[in-house]
Every structure is written in C-alpha cells, then in structure tokens.
Coordinates of C-alpha atoms in Angstrom, one line a residue:
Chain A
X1 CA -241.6 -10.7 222.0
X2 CA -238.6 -13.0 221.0
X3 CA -235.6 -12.0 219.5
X4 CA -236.7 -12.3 215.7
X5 CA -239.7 -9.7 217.1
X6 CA -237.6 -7.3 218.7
X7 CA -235.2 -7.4 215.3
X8 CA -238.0 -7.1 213.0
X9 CA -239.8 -3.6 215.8
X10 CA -236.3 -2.0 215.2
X11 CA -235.9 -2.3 211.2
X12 CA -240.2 -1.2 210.8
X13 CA -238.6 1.8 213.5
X14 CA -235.7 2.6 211.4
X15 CA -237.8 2.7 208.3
X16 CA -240.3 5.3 210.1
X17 CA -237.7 7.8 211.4
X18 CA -236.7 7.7 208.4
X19 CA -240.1 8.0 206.3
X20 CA -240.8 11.0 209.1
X21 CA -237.9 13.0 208.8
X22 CA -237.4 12.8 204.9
X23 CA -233.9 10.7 205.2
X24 CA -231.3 11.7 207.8
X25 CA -230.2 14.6 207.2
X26 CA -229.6 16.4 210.4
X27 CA -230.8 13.4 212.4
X28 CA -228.9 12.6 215.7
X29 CA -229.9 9.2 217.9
X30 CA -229.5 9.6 221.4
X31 CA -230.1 6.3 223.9
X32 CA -231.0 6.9 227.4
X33 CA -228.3 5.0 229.8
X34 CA -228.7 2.1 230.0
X35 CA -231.2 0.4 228.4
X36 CA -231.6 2.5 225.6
X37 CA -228.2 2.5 224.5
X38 CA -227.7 -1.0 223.0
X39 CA -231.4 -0.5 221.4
X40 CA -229.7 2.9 219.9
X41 CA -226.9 1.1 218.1
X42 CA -229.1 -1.5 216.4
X43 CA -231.6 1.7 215.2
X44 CA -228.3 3.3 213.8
X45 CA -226.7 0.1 212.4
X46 CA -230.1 -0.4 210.6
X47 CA -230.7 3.5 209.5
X48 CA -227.4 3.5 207.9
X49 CA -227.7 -0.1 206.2
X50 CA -230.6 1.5 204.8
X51 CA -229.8 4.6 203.8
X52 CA -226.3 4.5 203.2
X53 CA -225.2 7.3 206.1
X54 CA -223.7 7.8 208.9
X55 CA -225.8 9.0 211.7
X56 CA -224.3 10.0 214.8
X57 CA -224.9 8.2 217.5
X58 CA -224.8 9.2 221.2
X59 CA -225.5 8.4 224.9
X60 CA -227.6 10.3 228.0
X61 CA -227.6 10.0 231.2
X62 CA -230.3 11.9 232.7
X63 CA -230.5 10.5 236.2
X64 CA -228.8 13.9 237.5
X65 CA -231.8 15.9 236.2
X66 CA -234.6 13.4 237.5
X67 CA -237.4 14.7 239.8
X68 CA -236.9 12.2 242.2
X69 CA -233.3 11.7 243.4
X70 CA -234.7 13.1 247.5
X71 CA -236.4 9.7 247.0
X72 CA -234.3 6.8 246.1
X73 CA -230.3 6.5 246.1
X74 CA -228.2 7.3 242.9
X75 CA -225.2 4.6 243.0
X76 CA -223.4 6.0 240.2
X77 CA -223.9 7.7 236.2
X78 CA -223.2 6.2 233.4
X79 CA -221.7 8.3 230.6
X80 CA -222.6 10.8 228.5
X81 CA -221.8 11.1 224.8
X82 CA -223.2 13.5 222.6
X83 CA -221.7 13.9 219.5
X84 CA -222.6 16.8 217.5
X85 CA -224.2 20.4 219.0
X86 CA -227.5 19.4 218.8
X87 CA -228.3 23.2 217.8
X88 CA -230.9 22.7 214.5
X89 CA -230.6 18.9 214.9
X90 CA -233.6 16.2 215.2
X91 CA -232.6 14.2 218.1
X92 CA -234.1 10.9 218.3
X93 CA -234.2 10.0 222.0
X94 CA -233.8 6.0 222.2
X95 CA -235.3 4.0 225.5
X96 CA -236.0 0.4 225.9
X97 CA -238.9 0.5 227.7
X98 CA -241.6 4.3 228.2
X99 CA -243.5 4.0 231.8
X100 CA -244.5 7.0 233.9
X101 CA -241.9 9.2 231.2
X102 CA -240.2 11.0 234.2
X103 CA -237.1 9.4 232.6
X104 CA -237.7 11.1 228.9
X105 CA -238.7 14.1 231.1
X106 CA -235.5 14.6 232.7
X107 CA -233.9 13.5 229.2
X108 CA -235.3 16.7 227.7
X109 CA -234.0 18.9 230.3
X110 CA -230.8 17.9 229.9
X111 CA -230.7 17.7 226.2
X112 CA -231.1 21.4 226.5
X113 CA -227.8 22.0 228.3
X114 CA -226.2 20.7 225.0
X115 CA -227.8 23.0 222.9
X116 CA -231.4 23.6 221.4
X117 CA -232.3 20.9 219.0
X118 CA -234.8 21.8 216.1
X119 CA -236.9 18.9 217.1
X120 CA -236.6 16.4 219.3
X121 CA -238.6 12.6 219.0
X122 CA -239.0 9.8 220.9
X123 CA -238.6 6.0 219.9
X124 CA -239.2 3.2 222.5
X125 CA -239.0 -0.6 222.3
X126 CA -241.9 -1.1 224.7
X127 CA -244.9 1.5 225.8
X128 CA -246.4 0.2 228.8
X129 CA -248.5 2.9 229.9
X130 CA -248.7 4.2 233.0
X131 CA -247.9 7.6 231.8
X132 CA -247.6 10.2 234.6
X133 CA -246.7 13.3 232.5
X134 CA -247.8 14.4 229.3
X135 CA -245.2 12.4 227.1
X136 CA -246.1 10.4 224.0
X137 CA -243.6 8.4 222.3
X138 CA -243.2 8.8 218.2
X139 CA -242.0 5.3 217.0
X140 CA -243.0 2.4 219.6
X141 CA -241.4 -1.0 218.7
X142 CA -244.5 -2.8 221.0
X143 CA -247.9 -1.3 223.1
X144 CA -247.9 -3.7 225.8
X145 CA -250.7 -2.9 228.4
X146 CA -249.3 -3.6 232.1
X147 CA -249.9 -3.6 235.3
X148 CA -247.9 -1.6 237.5
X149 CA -247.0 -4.5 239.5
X150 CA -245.4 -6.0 236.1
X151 CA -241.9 -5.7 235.0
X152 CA -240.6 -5.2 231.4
X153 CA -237.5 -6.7 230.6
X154 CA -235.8 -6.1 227.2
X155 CA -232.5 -7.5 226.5
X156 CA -230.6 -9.3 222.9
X157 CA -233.3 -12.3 223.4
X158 CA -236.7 -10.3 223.4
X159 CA -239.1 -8.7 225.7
X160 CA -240.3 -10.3 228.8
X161 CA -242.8 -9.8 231.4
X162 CA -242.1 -10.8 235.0
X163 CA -243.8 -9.8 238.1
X164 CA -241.7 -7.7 241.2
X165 CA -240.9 -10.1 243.7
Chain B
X1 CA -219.5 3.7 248.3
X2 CA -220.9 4.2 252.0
X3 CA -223.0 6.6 252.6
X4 CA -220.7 10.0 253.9
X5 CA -222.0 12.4 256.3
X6 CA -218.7 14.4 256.3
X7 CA -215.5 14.9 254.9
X8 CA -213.2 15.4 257.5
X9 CA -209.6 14.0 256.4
X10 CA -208.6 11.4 253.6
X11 CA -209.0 8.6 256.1
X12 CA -212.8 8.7 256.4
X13 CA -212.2 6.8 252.6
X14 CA -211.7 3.7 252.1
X15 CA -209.6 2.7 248.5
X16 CA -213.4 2.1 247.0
X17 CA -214.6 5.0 248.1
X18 CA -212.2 7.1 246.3
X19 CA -212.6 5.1 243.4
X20 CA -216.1 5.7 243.3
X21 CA -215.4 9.6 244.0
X22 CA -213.0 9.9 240.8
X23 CA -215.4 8.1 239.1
X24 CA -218.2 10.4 239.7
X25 CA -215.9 13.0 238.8
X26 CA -215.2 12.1 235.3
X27 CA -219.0 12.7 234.8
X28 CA -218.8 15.9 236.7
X29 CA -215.9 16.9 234.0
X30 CA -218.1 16.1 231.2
X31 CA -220.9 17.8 233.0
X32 CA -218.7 20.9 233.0
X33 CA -217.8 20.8 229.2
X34 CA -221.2 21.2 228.6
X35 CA -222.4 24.7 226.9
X36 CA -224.7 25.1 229.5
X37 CA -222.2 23.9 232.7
X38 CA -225.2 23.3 235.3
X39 CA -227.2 20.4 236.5
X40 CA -230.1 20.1 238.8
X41 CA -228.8 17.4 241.0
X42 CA -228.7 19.8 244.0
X43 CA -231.4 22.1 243.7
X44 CA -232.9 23.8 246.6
X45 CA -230.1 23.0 249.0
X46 CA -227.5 25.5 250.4
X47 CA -224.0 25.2 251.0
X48 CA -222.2 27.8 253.4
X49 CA -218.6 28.9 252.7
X50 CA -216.9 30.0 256.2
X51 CA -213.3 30.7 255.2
X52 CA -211.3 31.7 258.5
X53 CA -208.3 31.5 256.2
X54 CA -207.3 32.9 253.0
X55 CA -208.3 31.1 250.4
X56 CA -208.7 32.2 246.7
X57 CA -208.8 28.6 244.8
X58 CA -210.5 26.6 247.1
X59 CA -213.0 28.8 248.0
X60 CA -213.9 29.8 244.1
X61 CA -213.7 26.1 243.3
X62 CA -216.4 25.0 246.3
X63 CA -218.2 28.0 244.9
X64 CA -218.5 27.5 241.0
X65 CA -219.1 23.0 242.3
X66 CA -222.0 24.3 244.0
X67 CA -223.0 26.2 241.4
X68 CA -223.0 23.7 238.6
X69 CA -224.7 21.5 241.0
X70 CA -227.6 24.0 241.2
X71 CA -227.2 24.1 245.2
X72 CA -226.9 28.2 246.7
X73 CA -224.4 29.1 248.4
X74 CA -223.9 31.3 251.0
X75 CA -220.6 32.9 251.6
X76 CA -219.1 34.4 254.6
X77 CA -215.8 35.7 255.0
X78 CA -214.3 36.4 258.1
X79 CA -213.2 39.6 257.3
X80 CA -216.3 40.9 257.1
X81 CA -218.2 38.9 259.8
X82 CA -219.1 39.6 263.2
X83 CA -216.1 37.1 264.6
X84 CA -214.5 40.7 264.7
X85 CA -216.8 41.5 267.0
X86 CA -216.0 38.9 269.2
X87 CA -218.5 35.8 267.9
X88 CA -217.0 32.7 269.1
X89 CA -216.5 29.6 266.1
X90 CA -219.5 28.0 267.5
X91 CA -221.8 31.1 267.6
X92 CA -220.9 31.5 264.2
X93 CA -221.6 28.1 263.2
X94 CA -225.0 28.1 265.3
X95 CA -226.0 30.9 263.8
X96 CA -225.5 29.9 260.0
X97 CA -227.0 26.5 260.8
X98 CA -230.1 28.5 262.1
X99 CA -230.5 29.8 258.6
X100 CA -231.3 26.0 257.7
X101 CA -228.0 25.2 255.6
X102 CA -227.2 22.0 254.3
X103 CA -223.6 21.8 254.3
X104 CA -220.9 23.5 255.4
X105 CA -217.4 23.9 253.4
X106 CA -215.1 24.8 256.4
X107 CA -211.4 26.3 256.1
X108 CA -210.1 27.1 259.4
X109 CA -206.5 27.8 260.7
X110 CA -206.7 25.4 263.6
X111 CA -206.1 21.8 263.2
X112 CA -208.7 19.6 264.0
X113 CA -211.4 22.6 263.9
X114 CA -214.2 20.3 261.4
X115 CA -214.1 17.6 264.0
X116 CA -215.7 20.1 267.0
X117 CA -217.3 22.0 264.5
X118 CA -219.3 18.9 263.3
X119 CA -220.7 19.1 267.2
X120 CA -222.4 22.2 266.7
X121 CA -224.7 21.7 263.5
X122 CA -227.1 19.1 261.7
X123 CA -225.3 20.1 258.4
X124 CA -222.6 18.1 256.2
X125 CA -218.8 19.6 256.8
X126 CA -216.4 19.4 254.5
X127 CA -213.0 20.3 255.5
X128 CA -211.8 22.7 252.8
X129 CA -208.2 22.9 255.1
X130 CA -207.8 22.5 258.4
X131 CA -204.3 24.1 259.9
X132 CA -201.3 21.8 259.0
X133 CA -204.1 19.1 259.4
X134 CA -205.9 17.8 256.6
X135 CA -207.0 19.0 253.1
X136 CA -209.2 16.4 251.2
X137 CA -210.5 17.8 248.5
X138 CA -207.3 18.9 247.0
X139 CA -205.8 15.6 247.7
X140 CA -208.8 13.8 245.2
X141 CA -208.6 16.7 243.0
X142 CA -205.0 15.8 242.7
X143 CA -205.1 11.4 242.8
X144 CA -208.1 12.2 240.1
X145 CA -205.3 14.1 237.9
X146 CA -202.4 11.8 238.1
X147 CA -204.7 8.8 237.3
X148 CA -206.3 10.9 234.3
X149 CA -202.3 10.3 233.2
X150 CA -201.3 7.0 234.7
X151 CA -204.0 5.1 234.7
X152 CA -204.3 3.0 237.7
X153 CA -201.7 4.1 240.9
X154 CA -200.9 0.6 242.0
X155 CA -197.4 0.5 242.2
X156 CA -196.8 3.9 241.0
X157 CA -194.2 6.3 243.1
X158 CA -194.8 9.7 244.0
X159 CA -192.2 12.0 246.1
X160 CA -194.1 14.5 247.9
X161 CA -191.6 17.8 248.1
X162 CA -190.2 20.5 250.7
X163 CA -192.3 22.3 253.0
X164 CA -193.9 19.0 254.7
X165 CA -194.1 20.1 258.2
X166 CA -196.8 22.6 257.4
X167 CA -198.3 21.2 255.0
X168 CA -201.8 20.0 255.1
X169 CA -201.7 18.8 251.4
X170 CA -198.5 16.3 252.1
X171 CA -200.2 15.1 255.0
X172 CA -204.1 14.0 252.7
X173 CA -202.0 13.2 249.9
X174 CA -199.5 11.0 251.8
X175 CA -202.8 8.8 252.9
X176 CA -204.4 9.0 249.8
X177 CA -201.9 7.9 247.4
X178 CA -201.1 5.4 249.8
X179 CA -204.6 4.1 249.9
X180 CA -204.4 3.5 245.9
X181 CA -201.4 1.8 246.2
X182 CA -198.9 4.1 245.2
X183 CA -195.8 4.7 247.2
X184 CA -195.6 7.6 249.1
X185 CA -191.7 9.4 250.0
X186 CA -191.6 12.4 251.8
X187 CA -188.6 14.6 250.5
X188 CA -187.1 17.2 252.5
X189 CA -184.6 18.8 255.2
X190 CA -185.1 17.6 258.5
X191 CA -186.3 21.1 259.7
X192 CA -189.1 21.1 257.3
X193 CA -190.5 17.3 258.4
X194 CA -192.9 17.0 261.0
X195 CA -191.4 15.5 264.6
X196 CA -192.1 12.4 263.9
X197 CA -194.0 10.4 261.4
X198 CA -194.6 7.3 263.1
X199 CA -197.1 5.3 261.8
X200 CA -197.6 7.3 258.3
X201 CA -197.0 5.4 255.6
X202 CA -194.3 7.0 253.6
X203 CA -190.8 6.6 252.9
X204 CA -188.2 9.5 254.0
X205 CA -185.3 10.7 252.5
X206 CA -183.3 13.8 252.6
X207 CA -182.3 13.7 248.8
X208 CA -184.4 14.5 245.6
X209 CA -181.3 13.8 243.1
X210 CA -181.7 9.8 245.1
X211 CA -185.4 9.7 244.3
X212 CA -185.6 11.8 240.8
X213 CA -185.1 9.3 238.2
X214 CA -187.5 6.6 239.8
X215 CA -190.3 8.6 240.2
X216 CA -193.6 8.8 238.6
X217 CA -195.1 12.1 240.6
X218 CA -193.3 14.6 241.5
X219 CA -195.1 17.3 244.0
X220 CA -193.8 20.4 244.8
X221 CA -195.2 22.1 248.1
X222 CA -195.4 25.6 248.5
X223 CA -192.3 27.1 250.7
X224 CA -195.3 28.7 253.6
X225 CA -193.3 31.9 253.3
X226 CA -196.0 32.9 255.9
X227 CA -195.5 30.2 258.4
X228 CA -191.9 30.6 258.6
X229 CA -190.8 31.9 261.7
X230 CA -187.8 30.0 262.7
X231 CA -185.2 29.7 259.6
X232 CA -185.7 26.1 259.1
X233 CA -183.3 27.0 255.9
X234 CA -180.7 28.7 255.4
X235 CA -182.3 30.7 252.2
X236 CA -184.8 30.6 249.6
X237 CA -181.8 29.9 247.4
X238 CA -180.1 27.8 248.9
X239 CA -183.7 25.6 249.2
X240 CA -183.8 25.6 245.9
X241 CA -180.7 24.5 244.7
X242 CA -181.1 21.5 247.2
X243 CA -184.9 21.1 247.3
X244 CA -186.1 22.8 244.4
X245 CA -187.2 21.3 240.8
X246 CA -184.7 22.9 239.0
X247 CA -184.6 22.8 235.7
X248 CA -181.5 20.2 235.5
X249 CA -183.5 17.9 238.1
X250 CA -186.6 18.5 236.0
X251 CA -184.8 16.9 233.1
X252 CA -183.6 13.9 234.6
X253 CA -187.5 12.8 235.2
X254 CA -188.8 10.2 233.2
X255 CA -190.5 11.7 230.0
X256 CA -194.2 10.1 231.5
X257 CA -193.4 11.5 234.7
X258 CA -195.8 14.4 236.2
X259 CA -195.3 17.6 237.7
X260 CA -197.6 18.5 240.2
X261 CA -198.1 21.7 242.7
X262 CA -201.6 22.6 245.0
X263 CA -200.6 26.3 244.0
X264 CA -200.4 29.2 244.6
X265 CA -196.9 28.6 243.3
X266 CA -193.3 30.5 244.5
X267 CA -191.5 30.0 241.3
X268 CA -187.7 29.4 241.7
X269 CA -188.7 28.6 244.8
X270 CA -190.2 25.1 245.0
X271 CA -189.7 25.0 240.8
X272 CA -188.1 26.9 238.7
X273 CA -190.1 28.9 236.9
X274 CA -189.7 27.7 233.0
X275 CA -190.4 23.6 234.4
X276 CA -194.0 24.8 235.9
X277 CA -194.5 25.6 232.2
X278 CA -193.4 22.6 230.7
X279 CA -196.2 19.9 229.2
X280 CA -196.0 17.4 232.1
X281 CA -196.3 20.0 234.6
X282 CA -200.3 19.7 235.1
X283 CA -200.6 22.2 238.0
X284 CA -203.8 24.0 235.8
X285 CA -205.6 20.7 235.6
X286 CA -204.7 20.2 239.2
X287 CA -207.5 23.2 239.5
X288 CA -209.9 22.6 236.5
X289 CA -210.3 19.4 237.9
X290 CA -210.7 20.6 241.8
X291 CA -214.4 21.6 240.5
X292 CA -215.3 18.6 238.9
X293 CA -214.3 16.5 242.7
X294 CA -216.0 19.0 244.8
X295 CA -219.2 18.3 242.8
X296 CA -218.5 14.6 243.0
X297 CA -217.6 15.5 247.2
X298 CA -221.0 18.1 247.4
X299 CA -223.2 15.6 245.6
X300 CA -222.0 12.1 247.4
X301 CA -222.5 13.8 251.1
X302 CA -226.2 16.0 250.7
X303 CA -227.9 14.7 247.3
X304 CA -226.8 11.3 246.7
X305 CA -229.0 9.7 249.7
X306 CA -226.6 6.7 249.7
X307 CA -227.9 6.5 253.3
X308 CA -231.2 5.0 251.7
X309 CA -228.8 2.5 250.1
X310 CA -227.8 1.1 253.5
X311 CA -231.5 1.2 254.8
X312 CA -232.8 -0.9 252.1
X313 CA -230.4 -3.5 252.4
X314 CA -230.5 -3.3 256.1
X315 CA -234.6 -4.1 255.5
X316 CA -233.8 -6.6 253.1

C-alpha cells in the first residue's frame, strides 16, 4: 500500500465507525502502544474533520497483561492515556497491524481495569491472518494474506512486506 | 537495564539502571491510579516477606507492590515464627524456599545479612533494610520523588540530615544521588557520623545554617531513639535547635527546594512539626511512591526475564 492508500483506508475507516455507531456520541479511540497510536490520531483527526467533534483520544499499553511475558523479555512500557472512564463508552481499539490477536487480547483485559465500556470495537490497518484466538477485527484498512514468515511494516509511507531475516 | 538477580545495596545499579527503574515506575504510578489497581504481570509467582525487624511502611508497601503485580505473597513475621524456637536464619530461609518461592523481601537487623542469605536459596532477595547497612528501595522511592520535582539531578544538591551513623537510608541515598549526579553532603555532629567515610562520595560539614540556602533537597533522618545508647547529644533539644529543620531554617530554603523524611517521623525532633506540613515537604509521596518502585524492583528481578535479553544478544 503507499501512502495515498493508507490515507485513503483511514478516511473509508473513519467514515464506517462513524456510519456504525450513529455519529460519536460516546465514542472513545484507543491506540495500542506503539503502532497503533500514530494510526489512532489520523482516525481522530479525520472523525472530527468530518463530524465536527471532538473525540477523545487515548493510548494502551497492554504488554503487562500479555500471556506471554515467561517467554520473551519486556524492555520497557510505553504510556498509558485513557482519557475519559470508559464506563458506558464505545471504545474503539486502534492497531496498525491484527496477527495471532494475543495483543487485542491482552488490550481487552486491561481496558477492563479502567472501567467497563458499553462496547468495545476493533479497527486495524492491516489483517494478516494468522489468528490464534477468537478475535475478529470491525473496520480493517487492508486483508493482506501472509505467511508467517512475512513481516508487516506500516509507517507515514505505506504498508510494506518484508521477510524475517 | 541488565538483567538483576538481586537487590542487595544501591551499588548493584548503575546510573542507567536507575533510570530505567524510575522509568518503569511512572507506569507503575499510572497503573496504580487505575480503578481497578492490579495488573497481571506477575501472576503465579510468590514473594515471601521475612521481617526480622519492625517494619510497618516497608513491609505494607512490598505487600500492596506485590499485590498490584498479581504475585502472592507470603508473610512471615518473626514474632510469630519458629526463630523463637531456636530456627537458625538459614533454616528459616531453607525452609521458605522449600515452599518454592520466587523472591524473597528480606529486612533483617544485621548488616550484610542479604548477601549470606542469597547463599541459601534459588530465589530473588531484595534487601528491604539491612542493619545500618543498606536500604534500596527507599532510596529509588525517594531519587524517583525528587526527580518527579526537579526534573533531571545532575548538578542538583541534596544535604542528607542528623542521625547518619545509623542510618541505612543516608548510606543508599548517599550512593544513589551520587550516581545521578547530584551532590551528596552529609550534615551532622561528629558523634552521629560514621568513623570514617573514606571513599563515600559526599561532602561533610558540621553546619546546616552553611548549607541551607544552597540546597535543593533537604533530608531529614529519623533521631533512632532506639539505637541510642551512648548520648551522642546532649538532648533532643538541643539537636534540634542545632540539627533540626526548624521552622526559621525551613524558611531560609529556596522556595523550589524539597523537604524530604523516610518516616516514621519524630517531629520537633529532626523537623519541626508545622514544616513537615508545609507544601514542599513531600514525605507522603515519599510513600505513595515506595509502591509504585517496589513494583518497578519486584517486576525487573522475577518477571521481566531481562536475562533472555542478554541470551539473545549473546547468540546473536
């Protein structure tokens, strides 16, 4: 995907949380540290453009609730912003790329120590399948089938694929 | 950081490692503002509390870290154990280990007691105050507070107050403060100073009213009332008035300047009791934010697996 892509997946994406949840009322987007969070802004830039609003926007960093920290180091966290009690809020969880959704998985569980959202949803840049846990994505900027020896890069100038050296 | 098996004494740090410590910390306060306080990051692993000491702070402070961090915790107080019986320290710490523990938060009246205890077990220690020794956790709890204030400690100058010789805190505070840069001076009678400081990197002098205005820390010690035995001054009084943060000291400090105190405090002892009070004195934040480090401390030593760090760059 180039960059004109990518900016084109994140207005369509605006447009459909918005078409989903009637506007923004209550609606809170939430990007996953760290690749989720620049991809956050640019949905909430966008939303608000659109609409008028202002949405809150925060930031999660679930790697303290992951299932798998006995198995690879954690180096450090990266902060955690949530705005507004989620309590009775739509929280729109933002990630650049969905792959096995362990990451979303730990997201929800620590979502919950905030408060208890009314609904939360799930918007990603790139699905590229793999799914190990039964986690399905609501607004998905691009399916892009891999293979698990791939690697999805999403930054300012696009989407790229690269194999693990 | 490296990876840490223990936490002995401030000098198993380097500068980065506290840096990454108080780092980690800052999450570990926002972690704690949450409505629901608690966070997986150590589940299934247990952490032992063996207090040989009296200890109300640090001991509910290791407790509620552990807690947040979703680790168990097993507490044992002497009082109640069978070292009345006659159960040497390493029978007791045999036998806890046995009971497959993870880490170990050890306060213990002899100096130096972490380093044999470390020996005896396959678990983390963390020295939670050793003797007159070393107390590290209150010493991050405490650089993490003054830099929530001052921003970076380069440069920064902090007089360290009163009852030095038998103080534990002077003594992990003195290295740590050093370590970020700050200068260190150790103010107090000659009776209350250790026999020599040779090789500690601190300044000495004698007089607080010298230091006061200059200063951009200044931490009170607790008078040890209880380790007192041979009237290294004159009175409690007297200490004061030549020792103490008195009020009229308290306002010659520069208006940025920080009041500090590990608690529990004698007031009109050490300080007067209306400056403890006063907004730059942050001796309450000195303990909300001994939680937040001991989670930073708990998590870095048995659930960060920094080790795996090392062996993947050692492979690579």
């Amino acid at each position: 995907m180039s960059a004109s892509d990518v900016t084109r997946a994140i207005r369509r994406m605006a447009h459909e949380i918005l078409e989903r949840n009637f506007g923004c009322v209550d609606v809170v987007i939430v990007g996953l540290q760290t690749g989720g969070v620049g991809l956050a802004e640019r949905l909430v830039d966008d939303i608000n453009e659109i609409e008028g609003t202002e949405v809150p926007l925060g930031s999660l960093d679930a790697t303290m609730h992951r299932d798998d920290f006995d198995l690879r180091p954690i180096t450090s966290e990266a902060a955690t912003t949530i705005p507004v009690d989620p309590t009775g809020k739509i929280i729109v969880l933002v990630d650049d790329v969905l792959y096995t959704g362990r990451t979303v998985r730990a997201a929800l569980d620590a979502i919950h120590s905030y408060g208890r959202p009314k609904a939360i949803q799930l918007a990603v840049m790139v699905d590229r399948g793999h799914r190990e846990l039964p986690i399905r994505p609501d607004f998905v900027g691009k399916n892009l089938p891999t293979r698990r020896a791939e690697m999805v890069d999403v930054n300012n100038d696009g989407v790229d694929l690269g194999e693990i050296s | 950081m490296k990876a840490l098996r223990h936490l002995l004494s401030m000098d198993d740090l380097d500068r980065d490692d506290i840096e990454y410590l108080l780092d980690l910390t800052e999450r570990y306060v926002e972690v704690s503002e949450r409505k629901i306080p608690r966070i997986p990051a150590l589940r299934g692993k247990t952490v032992a509390l063996v207090f040989f000491e009296d200890s109300t702070r640090t001991r509910v402070s290791f407790a509620t870290a552990a807690g947040r961090l979703s680790a168990d915790t097993l507490g044992f107080d002497v009082g109640r154990s069978s070292v009345n019986k006659g159960e040497s320290l390493r029978d007791t710490i045999e036998t806890i280990s046995a009971m497959g523990i993870h880490c170990i938060v050890l306060r213990h009246f002899g100096a130096g007691a972490p380093w044999r205890v470390r020996e005896w077990t396959d678990a983390s220690i963390v020295n939670g105050g050793d003797g007159r020794n070393q107390h590290p956790t209150q010493s991050l709890a405490d650089l993490f507070t003054a830099r929530q204030h001052l921003g970076d400690l380069d440069g920064r100058r902090i007089a360290i107050v009163g009852d030095i010789k038998n103080s534990r805190v002077a003594r992990s505070n003195a290295i740590g403060f050093s370590k970020m840069g700050a200068e260190v001076i150790f103010v107090a009678p000659r009776t209350l100073l250790p026999a020599s400081l040779e090789g500690w990197p601190v300044k000495v002098t004698h007089n607080l009213d010298e230091v006061i205005e200059s200063i951009d820390v200044c931490y009170l010690l607790r008078m040890q009332l209880e380790r007192q035995n041979d009237a290294a001054v004159p009175t409690l009084r007297e200490f004061h008035h030549e020792f103490g943060l008195t009020t009229a000291r308290a306002d010659r400090l520069r208006d940025d300047a920080l009041i500090m105190h590990p608690g529990p405090m004698n007031r009109d002892v050490e300080i007067a009791g209306v400056v403890a009070d006063r907004p730059n004195a942050v001796i309450t934040e000195q303990v909300s934010n001994g939680v937040a480090v001991r989670m930073a401390v708990l998590f870095v030593l048995i659930g960060s697996r920094l080790d795996l760090v090392e062996e993947q760059s050692a492979v690579a």
